[in-house]
Amino acid sequence: MNISYYDLSVVLFYFAFMASIGWVTRKFVTNTSDYFRGGGQMLWWMTGATAFMTQFSAWSFTGAASKAYLDGPIILTIFLANSLGFFINYLYFAPKFRQLRVITPIQAVRQRLGPVNEQFFTWVFIPTNIVYAGIWLNGLAVFLSAVFGFNLTTTIIATGLLVLFNSTIGGTWAVVSSDFMQTLILMLIAITTAIFALVDVGGPMELIHRFPAESMLGNDVNYPLLAFGWIFLIFFKQFCSTNNIMEASRYLNAKDSNNAKKAGLMASLLFLFGPILWFIPPMVARINYPDLALIYPQLSNPSEAAYVKMAIDVLPLGMVGLLIAGMFAATISSMDSGLNRNAGIFVKNFYQPIINKNSSDKTQMIVGKITTILLGLFVIGTALFLSSLESLPLFDIMVQFGSLVGLPVTIPLILMLMVRNTPDWAGWSTVILGLGLALILRLQFNASFWDQYLDLGLSRREINDWDAMQGIIMGITVLPAWFISTKFFYKVKKAGNRQQEQDDYWSNLNRPVLASEHEVNVDGRQGKTLGTLAGSYGLFVFILCLIPNPWYGRLAFTLAGGFLMGLGYLLYWTYNKESIRARQAERAKK
């Protein structure tokens, strides 16, 4: 498909708009705390948006949409599990994460598990996140190249450089501000596409009646117990992925414990209602196009184009450009958060303690920006390398990688928040044990082995599900048992730095952060800046109603643009008044 000039113009405007965010927010950054975690002064609606977007990527429109196309509503399991994970954030973990009072999550690892684990987890996460970002970027570029004819190399480089510019110039302020805007764009596109797709198929009851699934569990299910087991275990996996200490980076930028708590609830609600909208279009596509390979023979997994195919069919001119912008947004949010977090980890957990212990804040800022640039170039290089490799189904890659590699790394980062009196080596030894067992399970005792050994006759889907389930079962049984059993080897530390670090860790974890702890109030600046950005983008969307579309297409642009402009005005007006009151209070004190 050749993209229309209207849609291409929308994509180009989106790139220019996202680039402007880094420039607009650069004045918020005055020190390393501002650069790597927004000074810990962000309001709940900004923090909640970035918590949501960092758990979201273009995979939702491709790999997850493919699962919806093939098997229907069962894909909702992963996203409802995300919603539950974030609800547990709201109930317990989000305020605890904020109360760690660190700039990077690895600093909390240092306090709880010592300097060896600080370096171990630093050099586990930085390379892993570079590869993850490269996979996301390559997946997006390959998809857009195949479906819309975008040049693969140009797409990778242009998207990577945009992320790099924002992350380097504005730091976390730019990252979180863009996440907030991208959340708005994604939800508006999701609502519009879902409504138009439902109208196209004849309504929700017609969709349920005509969707070709053998049961609510989907297709190719020879053993329903396996499918139910997969659903059950996915909730454990997503709990771990949303509640380990590395996810503290979502909440360390919150203004206080209360704002962190509200942010967790916001992300939970978005993951509760959003997926229902996201997976209507690919399910409608299954009805309208039972064989997408005839339409997209150039794709190795044509079902990954299900969402976009329906969007192309039902959306008016110009709105497909907004969808492409939304797919860029989903990938960009994950990449820029990772770049900024990794740069912070490198500076605060390697450069400062190992290379230059007496480095000034200014020096750390410079090193942080250089590190961001280098990491960004590595991501672009990784994506370009991956573009030459054969594509595999994105859904199974993400689920299996998360269960076999992600879980062993995250289990000790959850338990360190709840289990006291373990030796420092409990952290790294749990990861090594988990990765070793995962390797054995994957290479030797995988689902194909058991299928042949027991002559089960598993379908391809069930083999993939079994492989993921084995990793999750190992992660939630053997690894916690190992970590907790190390308590028998714990020895009380003598009075000194290590004991003081642990005492500070547990003390901070249980002491709420109050808004009054901040010397400067930047609520007004946040509201005014984001209000201006939302209003500006809303005006652009509103103007798109002039494109020669049917009346319902023009109405969609009018409503979407009007909503963004209204929200922008509300934010600007509310926080401008608050800013005025704050200045008046300051004058009264003087």
PDB file of C-alpha atoms in Angstrom, residues 131-229:
ATOM      1  CA  VAL A 131      18.793  -5.638  22.524  1.00  0.00           C
ATOM      2  CA  TYR A 132      15.141  -5.185  23.568  1.00  0.00           C
ATOM      3  CA  ALA A 133      15.090  -1.658  22.125  1.00  0.00           C
ATOM      4  CA  GLY A 134      16.741  -2.902  18.933  1.00  0.00           C
ATOM      5  CA  ILE A 135      14.072  -5.616  18.586  1.00  0.00           C
ATOM      6  CA  TRP A 136      11.259  -3.079  19.088  1.00  0.00           C
ATOM      7  CA  LEU A 137      12.755  -0.628  16.620  1.00  0.00           C
ATOM      8  CA  ASN A 138      13.503  -3.285  14.014  1.00  0.00           C
ATOM      9  CA  GLY A 139      10.063  -4.866  14.387  1.00  0.00           C
ATOM     10  CA  LEU A 140       8.355  -1.531  13.840  1.00  0.00           C
ATOM     11  CA  ALA A 141      10.549  -0.652  10.851  1.00  0.00           C
ATOM     12  CA  VAL A 142      10.166  -4.070   9.163  1.00  0.00           C
ATOM     13  CA  PHE A 143       6.401  -3.889   9.589  1.00  0.00           C
ATOM     14  CA  LEU A 144       6.009  -0.355   8.246  1.00  0.00           C
ATOM     15  CA  SER A 145       8.375  -1.141   5.403  1.00  0.00           C
ATOM     16  CA  ALA A 146       6.377  -4.200   4.323  1.00  0.00           C
ATOM     17  CA  VAL A 147       2.902  -2.698   4.706  1.00  0.00           C
ATOM     18  CA  PHE A 148       3.390   0.936   3.680  1.00  0.00           C
ATOM     19  CA  GLY A 149       6.551   0.794   1.605  1.00  0.00           C
ATOM     20  CA  PHE A 150       8.684   2.859   4.002  1.00  0.00           C
ATOM     21  CA  ASN A 151      12.407   2.429   3.451  1.00  0.00           C
ATOM     22  CA  LEU A 152      13.616   0.039   6.156  1.00  0.00           C
ATOM     23  CA  THR A 153      17.004   1.617   6.868  1.00  0.00           C
ATOM     24  CA  THR A 154      15.631   5.178   6.766  1.00  0.00           C
ATOM     25  CA  THR A 155      12.823   4.287   9.184  1.00  0.00           C
ATOM     26  CA  ILE A 156      15.239   2.718  11.689  1.00  0.00           C
ATOM     27  CA  ILE A 157      17.678   5.624  11.570  1.00  0.00           C
ATOM     28  CA  ALA A 158      15.057   8.404  11.606  1.00  0.00           C
ATOM     29  CA  THR A 159      13.109   6.896  14.534  1.00  0.00           C
ATOM     30  CA  GLY A 160      16.288   6.131  16.464  1.00  0.00           C
ATOM     31  CA  LEU A 161      17.634   9.664  16.020  1.00  0.00           C
ATOM     32  CA  LEU A 162      14.328  11.209  17.147  1.00  0.00           C
ATOM     33  CA  VAL A 163      14.409   9.157  20.349  1.00  0.00           C
ATOM     34  CA  LEU A 164      18.068  10.020  20.823  1.00  0.00           C
ATOM     35  CA  PHE A 165      17.462  13.766  20.424  1.00  0.00           C
ATOM     36  CA  ASN A 166      14.620  13.886  22.961  1.00  0.00           C
ATOM     37  CA  SER A 167      16.364  11.699  25.538  1.00  0.00           C
ATOM     38  CA  THR A 168      19.643  13.637  25.275  1.00  0.00           C
ATOM     39  CA  ILE A 169      18.249  17.186  25.325  1.00  0.00           C
ATOM     40  CA  GLY A 170      15.394  16.933  27.806  1.00  0.00           C
ATOM     41  CA  GLY A 171      16.180  13.810  29.827  1.00  0.00           C
ATOM     42  CA  THR A 172      13.317  12.317  31.826  1.00  0.00           C
ATOM     43  CA  TRP A 173      11.218  15.481  31.501  1.00  0.00           C
ATOM     44  CA  ALA A 174      11.178  15.051  27.713  1.00  0.00           C
ATOM     45  CA  VAL A 175      10.617  11.292  27.990  1.00  0.00           C
ATOM     46  CA  VAL A 176       7.648  11.568  30.356  1.00  0.00           C
ATOM     47  CA  SER A 177       6.125  14.545  28.535  1.00  0.00           C
ATOM     48  CA  SER A 178       6.233  12.629  25.249  1.00  0.00           C
ATOM     49  CA  ASP A 179       4.755   9.570  27.001  1.00  0.00           C
ATOM     50  CA  PHE A 180       1.812  11.680  28.184  1.00  0.00           C
ATOM     51  CA  MET A 181       1.174  12.989  24.665  1.00  0.00           C
ATOM     52  CA  GLN A 182       1.592   9.536  23.144  1.00  0.00           C
ATOM     53  CA  THR A 183      -0.924   8.059  25.601  1.00  0.00           C
ATOM     54  CA  LEU A 184      -3.506  10.587  24.418  1.00  0.00           C
ATOM     55  CA  ILE A 185      -2.779   9.868  20.745  1.00  0.00           C
ATOM     56  CA  LEU A 186      -2.948   6.094  21.218  1.00  0.00           C
ATOM     57  CA  MET A 187      -6.232   6.102  23.117  1.00  0.00           C
ATOM     58  CA  LEU A 188      -7.937   8.405  20.609  1.00  0.00           C
ATOM     59  CA  ILE A 189      -6.828   6.237  17.681  1.00  0.00           C
ATOM     60  CA  ALA A 190      -7.836   3.040  19.507  1.00  0.00           C
ATOM     61  CA  ILE A 191     -11.330   4.367  20.249  1.00  0.00           C
ATOM     62  CA  THR A 192     -11.873   5.588  16.684  1.00  0.00           C
ATOM     63  CA  THR A 193     -10.584   2.413  15.012  1.00  0.00           C
ATOM     64  CA  ALA A 194     -12.612   0.143  17.322  1.00  0.00           C
ATOM     65  CA  ILE A 195     -15.848   2.055  16.693  1.00  0.00           C
ATOM     66  CA  PHE A 196     -15.418   2.088  12.918  1.00  0.00           C
ATOM     67  CA  ALA A 197     -14.448  -1.619  12.873  1.00  0.00           C
ATOM     68  CA  LEU A 198     -17.533  -2.560  14.920  1.00  0.00           C
ATOM     69  CA  VAL A 199     -19.750  -0.583  12.544  1.00  0.00           C
ATOM     70  CA  ASP A 200     -18.101  -2.368   9.616  1.00  0.00           C
ATOM     71  CA  VAL A 201     -18.837  -5.847  11.008  1.00  0.00           C
ATOM     72  CA  GLY A 202     -22.380  -5.003  12.122  1.00  0.00           C
ATOM     73  CA  GLY A 203     -21.942  -4.477  15.876  1.00  0.00           C
ATOM     74  CA  PRO A 204     -20.520  -6.360  18.884  1.00  0.00           C
ATOM     75  CA  MET A 205     -23.034  -9.240  18.791  1.00  0.00           C
ATOM     76  CA  GLU A 206     -22.277  -9.862  15.126  1.00  0.00           C
ATOM     77  CA  LEU A 207     -18.542  -9.906  15.921  1.00  0.00           C
ATOM     78  CA  ILE A 208     -19.041 -12.514  18.661  1.00  0.00           C
ATOM     79  CA  HIS A 209     -21.322 -14.617  16.463  1.00  0.00           C
ATOM     80  CA  ARG A 210     -19.121 -14.610  13.334  1.00  0.00           C
ATOM     81  CA  PHE A 211     -15.620 -14.860  14.834  1.00  0.00           C
ATOM     82  CA  PRO A 212     -14.238 -18.291  13.788  1.00  0.00           C
ATOM     83  CA  ALA A 213     -13.036 -19.714  17.096  1.00  0.00           C
ATOM     84  CA  GLU A 214     -13.504 -23.271  18.326  1.00  0.00           C
ATOM     85  CA  SER A 215     -14.137 -21.964  21.842  1.00  0.00           C
ATOM     86  CA  MET A 216     -13.426 -18.979  24.100  1.00  0.00           C
ATOM     87  CA  LEU A 217      -9.921 -20.439  24.432  1.00  0.00           C
ATOM     88  CA  GLY A 218      -9.310 -19.925  20.716  1.00  0.00           C
ATOM     89  CA  ASN A 219      -8.193 -22.474  18.134  1.00  0.00           C
ATOM     90  CA  ASP A 220      -5.808 -25.440  18.034  1.00  0.00           C
ATOM     91  CA  VAL A 221      -6.603 -26.456  21.627  1.00  0.00           C
ATOM     92  CA  ASN A 222      -6.255 -30.209  22.110  1.00  0.00           C
ATOM     93  CA  TYR A 223      -5.786 -29.941  25.884  1.00  0.00           C
ATOM     94  CA  PRO A 224      -7.985 -27.199  27.442  1.00  0.00           C
ATOM     95  CA  LEU A 225      -6.165 -27.671  30.759  1.00  0.00           C
ATOM     96  CA  LEU A 226      -2.993 -26.367  29.098  1.00  0.00           C
ATOM     97  CA  ALA A 227      -4.806 -23.227  27.933  1.00  0.00           C
ATOM     98  CA  PHE A 228      -6.229 -22.603  31.411  1.00  0.00           C
ATOM     99  CA  GLY A 229      -2.789 -23.199  32.905  1.00  0.00           C
TER     100      GLY A 229
END
